[in-house]
N, CA, C and O atoms as CSV, one atom per row, in Angstrom:
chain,resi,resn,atom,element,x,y,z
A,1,UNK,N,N,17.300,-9.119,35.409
A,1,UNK,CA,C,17.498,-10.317,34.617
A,1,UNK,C,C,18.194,-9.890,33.321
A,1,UNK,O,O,17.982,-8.856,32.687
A,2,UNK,N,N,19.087,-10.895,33.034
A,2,UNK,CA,C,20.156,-10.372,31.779
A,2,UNK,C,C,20.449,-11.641,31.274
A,2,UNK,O,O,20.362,-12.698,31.900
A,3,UNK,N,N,20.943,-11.427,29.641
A,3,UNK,CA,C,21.375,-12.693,28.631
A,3,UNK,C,C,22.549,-13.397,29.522
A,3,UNK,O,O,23.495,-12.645,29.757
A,4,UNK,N,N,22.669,-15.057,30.193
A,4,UNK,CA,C,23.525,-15.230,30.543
A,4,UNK,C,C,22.828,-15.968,31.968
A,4,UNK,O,O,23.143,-17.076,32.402
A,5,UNK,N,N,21.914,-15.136,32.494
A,5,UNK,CA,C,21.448,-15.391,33.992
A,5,UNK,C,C,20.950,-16.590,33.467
A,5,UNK,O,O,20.730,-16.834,32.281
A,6,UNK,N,N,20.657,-17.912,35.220
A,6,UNK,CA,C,19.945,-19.309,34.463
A,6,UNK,C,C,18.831,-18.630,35.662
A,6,UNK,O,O,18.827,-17.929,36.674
A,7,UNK,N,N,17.864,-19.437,34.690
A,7,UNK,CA,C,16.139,-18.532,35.447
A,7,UNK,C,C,15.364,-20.532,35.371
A,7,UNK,O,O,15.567,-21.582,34.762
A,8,UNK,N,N,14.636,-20.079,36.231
A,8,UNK,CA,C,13.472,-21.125,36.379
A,8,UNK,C,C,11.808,-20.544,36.477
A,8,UNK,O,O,11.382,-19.393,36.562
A,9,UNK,N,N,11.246,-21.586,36.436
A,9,UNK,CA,C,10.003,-20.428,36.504
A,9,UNK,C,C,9.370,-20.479,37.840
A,9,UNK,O,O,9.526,-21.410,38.629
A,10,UNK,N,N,8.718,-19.529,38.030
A,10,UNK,CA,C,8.447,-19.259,39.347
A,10,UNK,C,C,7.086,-19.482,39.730
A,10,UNK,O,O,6.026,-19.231,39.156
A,11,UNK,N,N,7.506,-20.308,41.447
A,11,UNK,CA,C,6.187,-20.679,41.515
A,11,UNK,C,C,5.239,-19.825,42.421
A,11,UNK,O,O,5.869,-19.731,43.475
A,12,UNK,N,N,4.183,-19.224,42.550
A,12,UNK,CA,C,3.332,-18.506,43.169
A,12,UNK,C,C,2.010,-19.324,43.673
A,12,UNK,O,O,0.995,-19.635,43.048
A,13,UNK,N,N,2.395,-19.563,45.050
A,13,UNK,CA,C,1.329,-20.327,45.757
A,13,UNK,C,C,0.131,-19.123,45.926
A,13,UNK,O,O,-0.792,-19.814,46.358
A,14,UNK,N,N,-0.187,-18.295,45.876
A,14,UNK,CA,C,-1.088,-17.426,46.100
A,14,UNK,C,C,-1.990,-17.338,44.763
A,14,UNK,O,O,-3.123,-16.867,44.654
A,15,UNK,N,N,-0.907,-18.110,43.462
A,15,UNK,CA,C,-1.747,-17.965,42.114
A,15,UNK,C,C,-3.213,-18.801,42.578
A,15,UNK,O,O,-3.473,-19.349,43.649
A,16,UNK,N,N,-4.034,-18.666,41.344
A,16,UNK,CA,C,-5.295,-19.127,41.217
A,16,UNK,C,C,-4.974,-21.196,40.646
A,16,UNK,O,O,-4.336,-21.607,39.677
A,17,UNK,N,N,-5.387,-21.642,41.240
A,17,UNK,CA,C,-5.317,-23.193,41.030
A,17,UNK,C,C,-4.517,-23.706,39.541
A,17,UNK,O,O,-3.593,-24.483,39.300
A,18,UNK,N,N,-5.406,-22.826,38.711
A,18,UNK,CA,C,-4.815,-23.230,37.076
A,18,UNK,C,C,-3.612,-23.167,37.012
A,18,UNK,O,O,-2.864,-24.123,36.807
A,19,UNK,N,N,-3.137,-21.467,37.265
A,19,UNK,CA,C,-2.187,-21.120,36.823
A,19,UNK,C,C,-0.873,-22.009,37.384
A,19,UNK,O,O,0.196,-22.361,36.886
A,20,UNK,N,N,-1.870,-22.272,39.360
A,20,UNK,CA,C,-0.191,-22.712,40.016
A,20,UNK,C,C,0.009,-23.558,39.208
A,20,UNK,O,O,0.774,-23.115,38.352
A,21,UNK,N,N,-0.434,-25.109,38.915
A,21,UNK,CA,C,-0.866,-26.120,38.200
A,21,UNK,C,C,-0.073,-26.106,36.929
A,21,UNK,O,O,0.670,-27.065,36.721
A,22,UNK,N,N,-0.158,-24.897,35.840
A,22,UNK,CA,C,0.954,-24.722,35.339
A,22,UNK,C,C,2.346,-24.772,35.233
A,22,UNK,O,O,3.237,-25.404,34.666
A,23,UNK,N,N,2.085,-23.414,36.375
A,23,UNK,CA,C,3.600,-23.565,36.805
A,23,UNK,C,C,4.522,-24.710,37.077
A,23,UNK,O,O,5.565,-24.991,36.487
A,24,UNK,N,N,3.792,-25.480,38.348
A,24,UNK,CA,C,4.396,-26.546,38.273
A,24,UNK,C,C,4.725,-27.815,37.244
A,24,UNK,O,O,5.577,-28.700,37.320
A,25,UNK,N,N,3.802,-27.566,36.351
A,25,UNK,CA,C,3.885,-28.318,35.348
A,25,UNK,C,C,5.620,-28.328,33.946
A,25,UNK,O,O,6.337,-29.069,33.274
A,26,UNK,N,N,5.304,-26.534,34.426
A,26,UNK,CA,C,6.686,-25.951,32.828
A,26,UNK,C,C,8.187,-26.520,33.652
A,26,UNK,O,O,9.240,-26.952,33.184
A,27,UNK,N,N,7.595,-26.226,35.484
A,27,UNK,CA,C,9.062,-26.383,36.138
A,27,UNK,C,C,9.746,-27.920,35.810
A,27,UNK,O,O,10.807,-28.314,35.325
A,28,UNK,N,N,9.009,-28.296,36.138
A,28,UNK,CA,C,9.219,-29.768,35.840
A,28,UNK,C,C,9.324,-30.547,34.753
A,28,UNK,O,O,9.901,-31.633,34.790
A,29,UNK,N,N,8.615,-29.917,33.384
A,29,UNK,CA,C,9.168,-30.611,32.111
A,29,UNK,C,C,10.070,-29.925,31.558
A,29,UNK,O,O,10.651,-30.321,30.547
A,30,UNK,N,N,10.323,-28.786,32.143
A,30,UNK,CA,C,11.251,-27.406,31.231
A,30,UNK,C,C,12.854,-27.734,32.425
A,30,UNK,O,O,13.806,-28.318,31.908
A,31,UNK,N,N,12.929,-27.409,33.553
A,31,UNK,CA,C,14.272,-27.366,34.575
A,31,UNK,C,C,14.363,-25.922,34.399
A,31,UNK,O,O,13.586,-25.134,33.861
A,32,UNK,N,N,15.600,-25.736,35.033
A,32,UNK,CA,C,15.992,-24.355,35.217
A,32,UNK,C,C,16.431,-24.111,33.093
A,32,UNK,O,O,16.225,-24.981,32.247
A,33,UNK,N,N,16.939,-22.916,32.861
A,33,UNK,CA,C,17.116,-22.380,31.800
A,33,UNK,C,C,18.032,-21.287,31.331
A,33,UNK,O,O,18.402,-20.855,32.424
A,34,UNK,N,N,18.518,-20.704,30.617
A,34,UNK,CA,C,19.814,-19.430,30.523
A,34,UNK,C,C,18.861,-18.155,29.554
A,34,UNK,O,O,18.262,-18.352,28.497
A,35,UNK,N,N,18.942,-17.275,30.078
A,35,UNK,CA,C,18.035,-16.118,29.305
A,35,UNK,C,C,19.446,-16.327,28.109
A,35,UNK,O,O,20.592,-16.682,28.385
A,36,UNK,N,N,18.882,-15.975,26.773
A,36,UNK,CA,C,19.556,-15.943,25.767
A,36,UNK,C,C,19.117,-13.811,25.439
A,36,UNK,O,O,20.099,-13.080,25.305
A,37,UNK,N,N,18.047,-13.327,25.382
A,37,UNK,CA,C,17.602,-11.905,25.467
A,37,UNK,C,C,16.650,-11.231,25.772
A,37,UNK,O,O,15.552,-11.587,25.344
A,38,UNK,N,N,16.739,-10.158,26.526
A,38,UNK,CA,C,15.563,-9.434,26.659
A,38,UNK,C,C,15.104,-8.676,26.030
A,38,UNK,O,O,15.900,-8.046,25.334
A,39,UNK,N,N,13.632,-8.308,25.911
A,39,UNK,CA,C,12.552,-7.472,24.402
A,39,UNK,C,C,11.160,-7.079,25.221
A,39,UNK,O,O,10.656,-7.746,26.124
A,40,UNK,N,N,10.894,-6.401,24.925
A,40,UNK,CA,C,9.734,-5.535,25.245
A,40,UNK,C,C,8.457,-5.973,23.915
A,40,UNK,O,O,8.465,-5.607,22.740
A,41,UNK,N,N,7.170,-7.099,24.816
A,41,UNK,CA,C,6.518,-7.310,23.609
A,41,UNK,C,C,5.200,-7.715,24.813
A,41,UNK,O,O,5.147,-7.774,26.041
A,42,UNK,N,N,4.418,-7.897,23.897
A,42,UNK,CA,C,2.795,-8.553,24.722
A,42,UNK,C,C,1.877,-7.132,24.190
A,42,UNK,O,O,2.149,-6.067,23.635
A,43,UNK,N,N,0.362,-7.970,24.840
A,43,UNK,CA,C,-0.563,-6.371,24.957
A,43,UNK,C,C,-0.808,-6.979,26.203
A,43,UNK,O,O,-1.019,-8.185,26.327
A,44,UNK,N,N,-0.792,-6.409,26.851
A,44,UNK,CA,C,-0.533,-5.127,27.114
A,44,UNK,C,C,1.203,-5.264,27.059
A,44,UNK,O,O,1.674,-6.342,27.420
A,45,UNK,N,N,1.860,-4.499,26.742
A,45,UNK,CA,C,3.064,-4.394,26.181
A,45,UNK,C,C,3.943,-5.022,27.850
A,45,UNK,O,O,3.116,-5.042,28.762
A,46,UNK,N,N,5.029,-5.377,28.196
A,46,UNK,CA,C,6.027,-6.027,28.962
A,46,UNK,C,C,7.129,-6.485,28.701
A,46,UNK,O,O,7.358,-6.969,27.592
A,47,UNK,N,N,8.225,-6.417,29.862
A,47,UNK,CA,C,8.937,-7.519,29.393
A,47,UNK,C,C,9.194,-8.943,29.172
A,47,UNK,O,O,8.618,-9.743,29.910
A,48,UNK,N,N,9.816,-9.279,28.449
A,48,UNK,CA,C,10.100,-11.192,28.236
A,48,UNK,C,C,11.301,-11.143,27.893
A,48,UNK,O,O,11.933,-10.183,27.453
A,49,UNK,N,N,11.599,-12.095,28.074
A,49,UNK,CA,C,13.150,-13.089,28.043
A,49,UNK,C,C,12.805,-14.075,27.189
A,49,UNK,O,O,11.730,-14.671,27.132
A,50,UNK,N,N,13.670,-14.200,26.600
A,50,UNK,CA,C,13.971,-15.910,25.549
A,50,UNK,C,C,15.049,-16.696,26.183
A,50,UNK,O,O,16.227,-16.351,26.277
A,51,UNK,N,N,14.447,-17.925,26.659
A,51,UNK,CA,C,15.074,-18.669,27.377
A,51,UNK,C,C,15.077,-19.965,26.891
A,51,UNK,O,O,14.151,-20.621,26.413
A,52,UNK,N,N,16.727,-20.367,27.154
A,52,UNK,CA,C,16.774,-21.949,26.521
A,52,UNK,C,C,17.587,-23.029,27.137
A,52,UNK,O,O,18.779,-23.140,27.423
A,53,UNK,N,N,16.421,-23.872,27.255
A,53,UNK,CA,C,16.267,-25.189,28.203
A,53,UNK,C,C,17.042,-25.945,27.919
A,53,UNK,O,O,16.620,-26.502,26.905
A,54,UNK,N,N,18.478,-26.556,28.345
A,54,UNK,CA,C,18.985,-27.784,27.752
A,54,UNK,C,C,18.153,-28.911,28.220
A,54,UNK,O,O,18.164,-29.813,27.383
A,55,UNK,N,N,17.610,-29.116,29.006
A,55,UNK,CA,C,16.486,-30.571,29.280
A,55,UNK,C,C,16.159,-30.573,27.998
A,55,UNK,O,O,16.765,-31.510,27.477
A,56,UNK,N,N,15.422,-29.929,27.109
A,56,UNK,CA,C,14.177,-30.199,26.534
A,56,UNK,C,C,14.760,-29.581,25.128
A,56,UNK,O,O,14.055,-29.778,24.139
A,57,UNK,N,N,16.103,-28.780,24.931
A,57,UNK,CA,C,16.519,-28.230,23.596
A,57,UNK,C,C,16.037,-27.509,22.971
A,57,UNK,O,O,16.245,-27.480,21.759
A,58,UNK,N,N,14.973,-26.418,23.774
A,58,UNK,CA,C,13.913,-25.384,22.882
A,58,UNK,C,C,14.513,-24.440,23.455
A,58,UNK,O,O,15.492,-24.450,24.202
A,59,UNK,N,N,13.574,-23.220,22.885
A,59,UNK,CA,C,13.816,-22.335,23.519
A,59,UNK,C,C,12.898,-21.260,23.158
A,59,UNK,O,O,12.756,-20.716,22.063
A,60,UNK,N,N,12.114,-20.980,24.604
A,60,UNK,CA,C,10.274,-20.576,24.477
A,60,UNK,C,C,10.718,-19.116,25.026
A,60,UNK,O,O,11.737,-18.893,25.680
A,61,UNK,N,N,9.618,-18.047,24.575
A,61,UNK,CA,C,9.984,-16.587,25.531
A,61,UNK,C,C,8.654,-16.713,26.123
A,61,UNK,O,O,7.650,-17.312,25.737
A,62,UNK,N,N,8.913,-15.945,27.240
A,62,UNK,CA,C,8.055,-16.184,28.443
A,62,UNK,C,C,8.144,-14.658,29.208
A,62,UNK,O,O,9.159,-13.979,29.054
A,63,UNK,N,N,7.045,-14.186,30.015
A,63,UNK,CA,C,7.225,-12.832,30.505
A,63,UNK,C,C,8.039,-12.509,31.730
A,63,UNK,O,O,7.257,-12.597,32.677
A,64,UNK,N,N,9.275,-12.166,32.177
A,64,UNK,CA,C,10.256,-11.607,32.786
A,64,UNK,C,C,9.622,-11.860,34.303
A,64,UNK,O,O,10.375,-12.040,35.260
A,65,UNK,N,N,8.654,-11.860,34.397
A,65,UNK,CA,C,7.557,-11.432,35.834
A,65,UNK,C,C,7.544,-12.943,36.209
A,65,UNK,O,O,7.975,-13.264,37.316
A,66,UNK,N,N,7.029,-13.981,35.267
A,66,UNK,CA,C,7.426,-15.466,35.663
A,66,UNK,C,C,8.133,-16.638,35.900
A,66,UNK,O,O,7.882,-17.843,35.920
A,67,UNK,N,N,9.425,-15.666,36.136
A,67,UNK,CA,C,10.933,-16.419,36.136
A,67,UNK,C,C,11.577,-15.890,37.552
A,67,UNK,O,O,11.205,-14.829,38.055
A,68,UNK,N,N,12.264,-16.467,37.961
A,68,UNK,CA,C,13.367,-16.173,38.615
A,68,UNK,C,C,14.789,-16.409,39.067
A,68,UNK,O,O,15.272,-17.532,38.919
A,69,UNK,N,N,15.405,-15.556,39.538
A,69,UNK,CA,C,17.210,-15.856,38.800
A,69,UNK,C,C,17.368,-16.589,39.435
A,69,UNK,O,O,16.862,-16.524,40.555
A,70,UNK,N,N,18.353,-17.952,38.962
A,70,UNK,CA,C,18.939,-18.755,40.417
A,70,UNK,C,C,19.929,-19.007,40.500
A,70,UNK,O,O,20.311,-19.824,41.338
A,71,UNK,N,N,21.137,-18.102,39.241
A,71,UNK,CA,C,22.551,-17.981,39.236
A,71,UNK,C,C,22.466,-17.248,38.084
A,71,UNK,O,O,22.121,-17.524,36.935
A,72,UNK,N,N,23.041,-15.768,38.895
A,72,UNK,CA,C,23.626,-14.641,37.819
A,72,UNK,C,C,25.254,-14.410,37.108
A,72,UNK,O,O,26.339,-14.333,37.685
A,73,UNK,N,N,24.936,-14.342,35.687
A,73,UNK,CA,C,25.621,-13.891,34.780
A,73,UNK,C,C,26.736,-12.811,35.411
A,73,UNK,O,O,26.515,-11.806,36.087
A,74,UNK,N,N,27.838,-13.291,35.017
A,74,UNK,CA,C,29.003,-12.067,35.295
A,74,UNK,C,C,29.049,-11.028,34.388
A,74,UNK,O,O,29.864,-10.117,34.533
C-alpha cells in the first residue's frame, strides 16, 4: 500500500460480531478512499495510512491491516 492507492476498508467475516458491525458500518459512511501516507505508529507499534474520503471530506488514519487496495497508484 502506497500514497496514491484508493483503499476501502476491509471486511472480515471471521471478525468477532462488534468489530464486523463496524466495519460495515466505516464502509458505508466512509466509501472507498486514496492513502495520502504511510507512518509507523500505535502500541503496540504498526503500520497506518492516512486516508482521505471524498464522500465525507475527512481524512482519518487507520491501521494498514484494515484496508484494502482496490486500484493501485502508478
Amino acid at each position: 500500500m502506497k500514497p496514491g492507492d484508493l483503499v476501502i476498508r476491509r471486511i472480515d467475516p471471521q471478525a468477532s460480531e462488534l468489530i464486523l458491525a463496524a466495519a460495515v458500518r466505516q464502509r458505508n459512511e466512509l466509501g472507498h478512499g486514496m492513502v495520502l501516507s504511510k507512518h509507523y505508529a500505535g502500541t503496540p507499534a504498526h503500520w497506518c495510512v492516512s486516508v482521505w474520503y471524498p464522500k465525507v471530506g475527512k481524512v482519518y488514519d487507520i491501521a494498514e491491516s484494515l484496508m484494502e487496495v482496490i486500484s493501485e497508484s502508478r
